[in-house]
Amino acid sequence: MTKEVTYLKVLAFLDSAKWIWSGFLIVILVIGCKPGDGDKNGDRSLETVLVTSAYSSLHANSNSNGNTDGNTIPTCATTGHCIIFATTNVSGMTKNGGIAGIDNDCAADPNKPSGGGTYKALVSDGVNRRACTTASCSNGISENLNWILKPNKEYRRKDGTTVIGTTNASGIFSFPLTNSPETLANLVVTNGIATGFNADWTSNTNDCADWSTNLAGTSSTVGTWDSTDSGLIGGGGTSGCSNTHMTLCVEQ
């Protein structure tokens, strides 16, 4: 068997093996490829190219998959339950940075659970994020837009054990919930949360001008994070955008 065939077979194996074993085999290959007195420069060049190609192929495969064994790293969206928490920043939610600004509140808040994970805000502007276009999504999940609750998914409090509730096939909660999403024990400044929702999960035009302003004279619909009924998302009427409100943040 020629060196070329041998190296190519090793390369094929390296490309499918796990990183730790592949790295080990690359080292062995390099050691074993030390040329003897009779080897020619062409053989040495072939060895170098094949070893480099093996490493590059493995590195690219690892980066493209996000880990080293070709499997997608699981999130709560695909396994187990997801967490919901309320922000605790004393300055309240960011109302003048669009939905992205409120999502950033979730990412930076000190009440965010440890262990990483991506959290997005339970808010709507009807254009960039919404739950339903009809009451309680009568036409199903197709009404969702950039929505942050997953269908048929169990959600829990920050403690990881207290069940809040399970969404339906349309990706919304049917009230009442099993438990409210948050507790005062987490030092949440106020139970008021600006949402941009009506009580039936449709979007309300009172949303601080699509979350572009925190000035007086504009308002948002508000809910309360300690509610288990529709008051969670929109039963509290409206409140001025210059007031302090918290945000409910949902794990993705």
Tab-separated table of C-alpha atoms in Angstrom:
chain	number	residue	atom	x	y	z
A	1	MET	CA	0.000	0.000	0.000
A	2	THR	CA	1.419	3.431	-0.974
A	3	LYS	CA	1.970	6.279	1.440
A	4	GLU	CA	-0.620	8.338	-0.433
A	5	VAL	CA	-3.355	5.736	0.134
A	6	THR	CA	-2.392	5.269	3.780
A	7	TYR	CA	-2.492	8.993	4.533
A	8	LEU	CA	-5.789	9.499	2.760
A	9	LYS	CA	-7.373	6.707	4.791
A	10	VAL	CA	-6.089	8.290	7.988
A	11	LEU	CA	-7.475	11.650	6.861
A	12	ALA	CA	-10.914	10.143	6.285
A	13	PHE	CA	-10.861	8.620	9.744
A	14	LEU	CA	-9.736	11.880	11.348
A	15	ASP	CA	-12.574	13.772	9.713
A	16	SER	CA	-15.182	11.543	11.332
A	17	ALA	CA	-13.515	10.955	14.711
A	18	LYS	CA	-13.935	13.031	17.848
A	19	TRP	CA	-11.512	15.916	18.345
A	20	ILE	CA	-9.504	14.450	21.192
A	21	TRP	CA	-8.789	11.209	19.366
A	22	SER	CA	-8.168	13.042	16.118
A	23	GLY	CA	-5.640	15.327	17.758
A	24	PHE	CA	-3.886	12.329	19.224
A	25	LEU	CA	-3.735	10.582	15.865
A	26	ILE	CA	-2.369	13.695	14.181
A	27	VAL	CA	0.525	13.697	16.656
A	28	ILE	CA	1.168	10.009	15.976
A	29	LEU	CA	1.011	10.655	12.244
A	30	VAL	CA	3.543	13.477	12.474
A	31	ILE	CA	5.944	11.363	14.521
A	32	GLY	CA	5.543	8.401	12.193
A	33	CYS	CA	6.149	10.554	9.153
A	34	LYS	CA	9.706	11.533	10.092
A	35	PRO	CA	11.615	10.881	6.882
A	36	GLY	CA	14.363	8.342	6.674
A	37	ASP	CA	17.601	8.803	4.820
A	38	GLY	CA	16.057	7.440	1.653
A	39	ASP	CA	12.934	9.599	1.673
A	40	LYS	CA	12.646	12.305	-0.894
A	41	ASN	CA	11.475	15.879	-0.462
A	42	GLY	CA	8.303	15.082	-2.387
A	43	ASP	CA	7.271	12.494	0.210
A	44	ARG	CA	7.868	14.955	3.029
A	45	SER	CA	5.797	17.632	1.277
A	46	LEU	CA	2.925	15.183	0.815
A	47	GLU	CA	3.035	14.301	4.503
A	48	THR	CA	2.933	17.962	5.520
A	49	VAL	CA	0.008	18.760	3.231
A	50	LEU	CA	-2.041	15.784	4.396
A	51	VAL	CA	-1.495	16.461	8.094
A	52	THR	CA	-2.332	20.156	7.642
A	53	SER	CA	-5.449	19.264	5.655
A	54	ALA	CA	-6.559	16.864	8.369
A	55	TYR	CA	-6.219	19.521	11.064
A	56	SER	CA	-7.976	22.195	8.983
A	57	SER	CA	-10.848	19.868	8.128
A	58	LEU	CA	-11.375	18.917	11.754
A	59	HIS	CA	-11.177	22.525	12.928
A	60	ALA	CA	-13.741	23.655	10.359
A	61	ASN	CA	-16.080	20.786	11.241
A	62	SER	CA	-15.857	21.655	14.922
A	63	ASN	CA	-16.611	25.339	14.334
A	64	SER	CA	-19.505	24.744	11.942
A	65	ASN	CA	-21.317	22.498	14.398
A	66	GLY	CA	-20.644	24.519	17.541
A	67	ASN	CA	-19.063	21.540	19.280
A	68	THR	CA	-16.699	18.689	18.529
A	69	ASP	CA	-18.904	15.702	17.862
A	70	GLY	CA	-21.129	17.118	15.140
A	71	ASN	CA	-24.206	17.457	17.368
A	72	THR	CA	-26.138	20.673	17.965
A	73	ILE	CA	-25.788	21.987	21.516
A	74	PRO	CA	-29.228	21.515	23.114
A	75	THR	CA	-31.258	24.438	24.456
A	76	CYS	CA	-34.419	24.525	26.529
A	77	ALA	CA	-36.369	24.947	23.295
A	78	THR	CA	-35.575	21.367	22.348
A	79	THR	CA	-35.100	19.662	25.697
A	80	GLY	CA	-36.544	20.039	29.191
A	81	HIS	CA	-38.252	23.166	30.495
A	82	CYS	CA	-37.538	26.875	29.994
A	83	ILE	CA	-37.177	29.631	32.604
A	84	ILE	CA	-38.996	32.958	32.969
A	85	PHE	CA	-37.776	35.725	35.284
A	86	ALA	CA	-38.478	39.419	35.876
A	87	THR	CA	-35.818	42.094	35.583
A	88	THR	CA	-34.716	43.872	38.758
A	89	ASN	CA	-32.747	46.857	37.437
A	90	VAL	CA	-33.879	49.870	39.487
A	91	SER	CA	-33.910	52.082	36.395
A	92	GLY	CA	-36.522	49.838	34.825
A	93	MET	CA	-36.853	48.583	31.286
A	94	THR	CA	-35.346	50.327	28.277
A	95	LYS	CA	-38.233	51.773	26.290
A	96	ASN	CA	-36.359	53.804	23.688
A	97	GLY	CA	-34.161	51.147	22.078
A	98	GLY	CA	-36.721	49.046	20.268
A	99	ILE	CA	-37.372	45.413	21.110
A	100	ALA	CA	-33.648	44.700	20.784
A	101	GLY	CA	-33.015	47.156	23.610
A	102	ILE	CA	-35.472	45.361	25.891
A	103	ASP	CA	-33.925	42.007	24.988
A	104	ASN	CA	-30.590	43.484	26.057
A	105	ASP	CA	-32.158	44.328	29.423
A	106	CYS	CA	-32.824	40.617	29.861
A	107	ALA	CA	-29.268	39.669	28.933
A	108	ALA	CA	-27.680	42.162	31.335
A	109	ASP	CA	-30.037	41.986	34.324
A	110	PRO	CA	-28.598	40.783	37.658
A	111	ASN	CA	-31.663	38.593	38.207
A	112	LYS	CA	-30.838	36.527	35.120
A	113	PRO	CA	-30.226	32.894	36.155
A	114	SER	CA	-26.647	31.666	36.135
A	115	GLY	CA	-25.507	29.096	33.620
A	116	GLY	CA	-25.782	31.126	30.443
A	117	GLY	CA	-28.721	30.831	28.093
A	118	THR	CA	-30.405	33.413	25.888
A	119	TYR	CA	-33.389	35.361	27.231
A	120	LYS	CA	-35.788	37.602	25.321
A	121	ALA	CA	-38.477	39.990	26.503
A	122	LEU	CA	-42.170	39.154	26.711
A	123	VAL	CA	-43.266	42.258	24.803
A	124	SER	CA	-44.963	43.087	21.523
A	125	ASP	CA	-45.006	45.954	19.066
A	126	GLY	CA	-47.196	44.198	16.509
A	127	VAL	CA	-44.556	44.630	13.809
A	128	ASN	CA	-41.262	43.131	14.943
A	129	ARG	CA	-42.610	40.786	17.614
A	130	ARG	CA	-46.120	39.571	18.267
A	131	ALA	CA	-48.013	36.632	19.683
A	132	CYS	CA	-51.417	36.824	17.995
A	133	THR	CA	-53.353	38.824	15.428
A	134	THR	CA	-56.690	37.388	16.619
A	135	ALA	CA	-57.867	36.747	20.160
A	136	SER	CA	-55.773	33.930	21.661
A	137	CYS	CA	-54.417	33.045	18.203
A	138	SER	CA	-57.635	31.505	16.889
A	139	ASN	CA	-55.846	30.714	13.621
A	140	GLY	CA	-52.984	28.946	15.323
A	141	ILE	CA	-49.250	29.365	15.570
A	142	SER	CA	-48.986	30.974	12.130
A	143	GLU	CA	-49.985	34.244	13.817
A	144	ASN	CA	-46.702	34.297	15.765
A	145	LEU	CA	-43.971	36.661	14.586
A	146	ASN	CA	-40.458	36.542	16.052
A	147	TRP	CA	-42.222	35.062	19.064
A	148	ILE	CA	-40.366	33.989	22.187
A	149	LEU	CA	-42.653	31.367	23.769
A	150	LYS	CA	-42.413	27.858	22.338
A	151	PRO	CA	-45.527	25.723	21.697
A	152	ASN	CA	-46.359	22.960	24.168
A	153	LYS	CA	-43.433	23.923	26.390
A	154	GLU	CA	-43.318	23.900	30.184
A	155	TYR	CA	-42.009	27.093	31.808
A	156	ARG	CA	-40.681	27.432	35.345
A	157	ARG	CA	-39.515	30.138	37.702
A	158	LYS	CA	-35.882	31.039	38.176
A	159	ASP	CA	-35.612	28.403	40.933
A	160	GLY	CA	-35.962	25.733	38.244
A	161	THR	CA	-38.644	23.786	40.117
A	162	THR	CA	-41.759	25.983	40.458
A	163	VAL	CA	-43.934	25.411	37.397
A	164	ILE	CA	-45.492	28.531	35.871
A	165	GLY	CA	-47.465	26.731	33.196
A	166	THR	CA	-47.325	25.014	29.823
A	167	THR	CA	-48.025	26.798	26.560
A	168	ASN	CA	-50.557	25.503	24.064
A	169	ALA	CA	-49.998	24.590	20.414
A	170	SER	CA	-50.150	28.284	19.472
A	171	GLY	CA	-47.221	29.161	21.713
A	172	ILE	CA	-49.206	31.124	24.319
A	173	PHE	CA	-50.435	30.462	27.836
A	174	SER	CA	-54.094	29.669	28.424
A	175	PHE	CA	-54.934	31.318	31.743
A	176	PRO	CA	-54.917	30.711	34.642
A	177	LEU	CA	-51.294	29.756	35.177
A	178	THR	CA	-50.189	27.230	37.765
A	179	ASN	CA	-48.014	29.861	39.477
A	180	SER	CA	-47.060	33.463	38.766
A	181	PRO	CA	-43.741	33.925	36.968
A	182	GLU	CA	-41.898	35.844	39.668
A	183	THR	CA	-41.593	36.323	43.416
A	184	LEU	CA	-40.656	39.345	45.537
A	185	ALA	CA	-37.881	37.248	47.038
A	186	ASN	CA	-35.865	38.121	43.925
A	187	LEU	CA	-36.002	41.819	44.894
A	188	VAL	CA	-38.001	42.917	41.876
A	189	VAL	CA	-38.523	46.680	42.202
A	190	THR	CA	-42.148	46.763	41.049
A	191	ASN	CA	-44.657	44.196	39.871
A	192	GLY	CA	-45.607	46.382	36.913
A	193	ILE	CA	-44.402	45.134	33.526
A	194	ALA	CA	-44.880	47.071	30.287
A	195	THR	CA	-45.951	44.617	27.596
A	196	GLY	CA	-47.692	46.113	24.566
A	197	PHE	CA	-50.297	43.316	24.782
A	198	ASN	CA	-54.011	43.200	25.233
A	199	ALA	CA	-55.331	40.640	27.695
A	200	ASP	CA	-56.046	38.219	24.810
A	201	TRP	CA	-52.435	38.184	23.497
A	202	THR	CA	-53.140	40.547	20.592
A	203	SER	CA	-50.936	43.624	20.235
A	204	ASN	CA	-51.991	47.035	21.526
A	205	THR	CA	-50.911	50.264	19.852
A	206	ASN	CA	-49.958	51.607	23.282
A	207	ASP	CA	-46.376	50.349	23.238
A	208	CYS	CA	-44.239	53.460	23.810
A	209	ALA	CA	-44.311	54.172	20.068
A	210	ASP	CA	-42.990	50.726	19.170
A	211	TRP	CA	-40.574	50.943	22.109
A	212	SER	CA	-38.871	54.027	20.738
A	213	THR	CA	-39.453	56.491	23.589
A	214	ASN	CA	-39.544	56.756	27.369
A	215	LEU	CA	-40.929	60.276	27.399
A	216	ALA	CA	-44.055	61.494	29.144
A	217	GLY	CA	-47.100	61.731	26.919
A	218	THR	CA	-46.727	58.191	25.574
A	219	SER	CA	-47.942	55.024	27.228
A	220	SER	CA	-47.915	51.248	27.163
A	221	THR	CA	-50.274	48.555	28.278
A	222	VAL	CA	-49.047	46.963	31.472
A	223	GLY	CA	-49.421	43.708	33.322
A	224	THR	CA	-48.184	42.421	36.651
A	225	TRP	CA	-45.698	39.603	37.017
A	226	ASP	CA	-47.425	38.268	40.147
A	227	SER	CA	-50.664	37.507	38.253
A	228	THR	CA	-51.791	34.058	37.164
A	229	ASP	CA	-54.614	35.345	34.947
A	230	SER	CA	-54.588	37.577	31.858
A	231	GLY	CA	-53.566	40.451	34.121
A	232	LEU	CA	-50.065	39.097	33.588
A	233	ILE	CA	-49.843	40.558	30.101
A	234	GLY	CA	-52.396	43.326	29.763
A	235	GLY	CA	-54.950	43.541	32.522
A	236	GLY	CA	-53.438	46.540	34.265
A	237	GLY	CA	-54.562	49.197	31.802
A	238	THR	CA	-51.952	51.642	30.509
A	239	SER	CA	-49.096	53.490	32.140
A	240	GLY	CA	-46.873	56.353	31.035
A	241	CYS	CA	-43.634	55.382	29.332
A	242	SER	CA	-41.670	57.641	31.692
A	243	ASN	CA	-42.694	55.434	34.628
A	244	THR	CA	-40.551	52.571	35.893
A	245	HIS	CA	-41.568	49.110	34.709
A	246	MET	CA	-39.946	45.701	34.780
A	247	THR	CA	-39.790	43.128	31.989
A	248	LEU	CA	-40.532	39.418	31.916
A	249	CYS	CA	-37.672	37.564	30.237
A	250	VAL	CA	-38.104	34.172	28.590
A	251	GLU	CA	-35.370	31.610	28.024
A	252	GLN	CA	-34.892	30.579	24.398
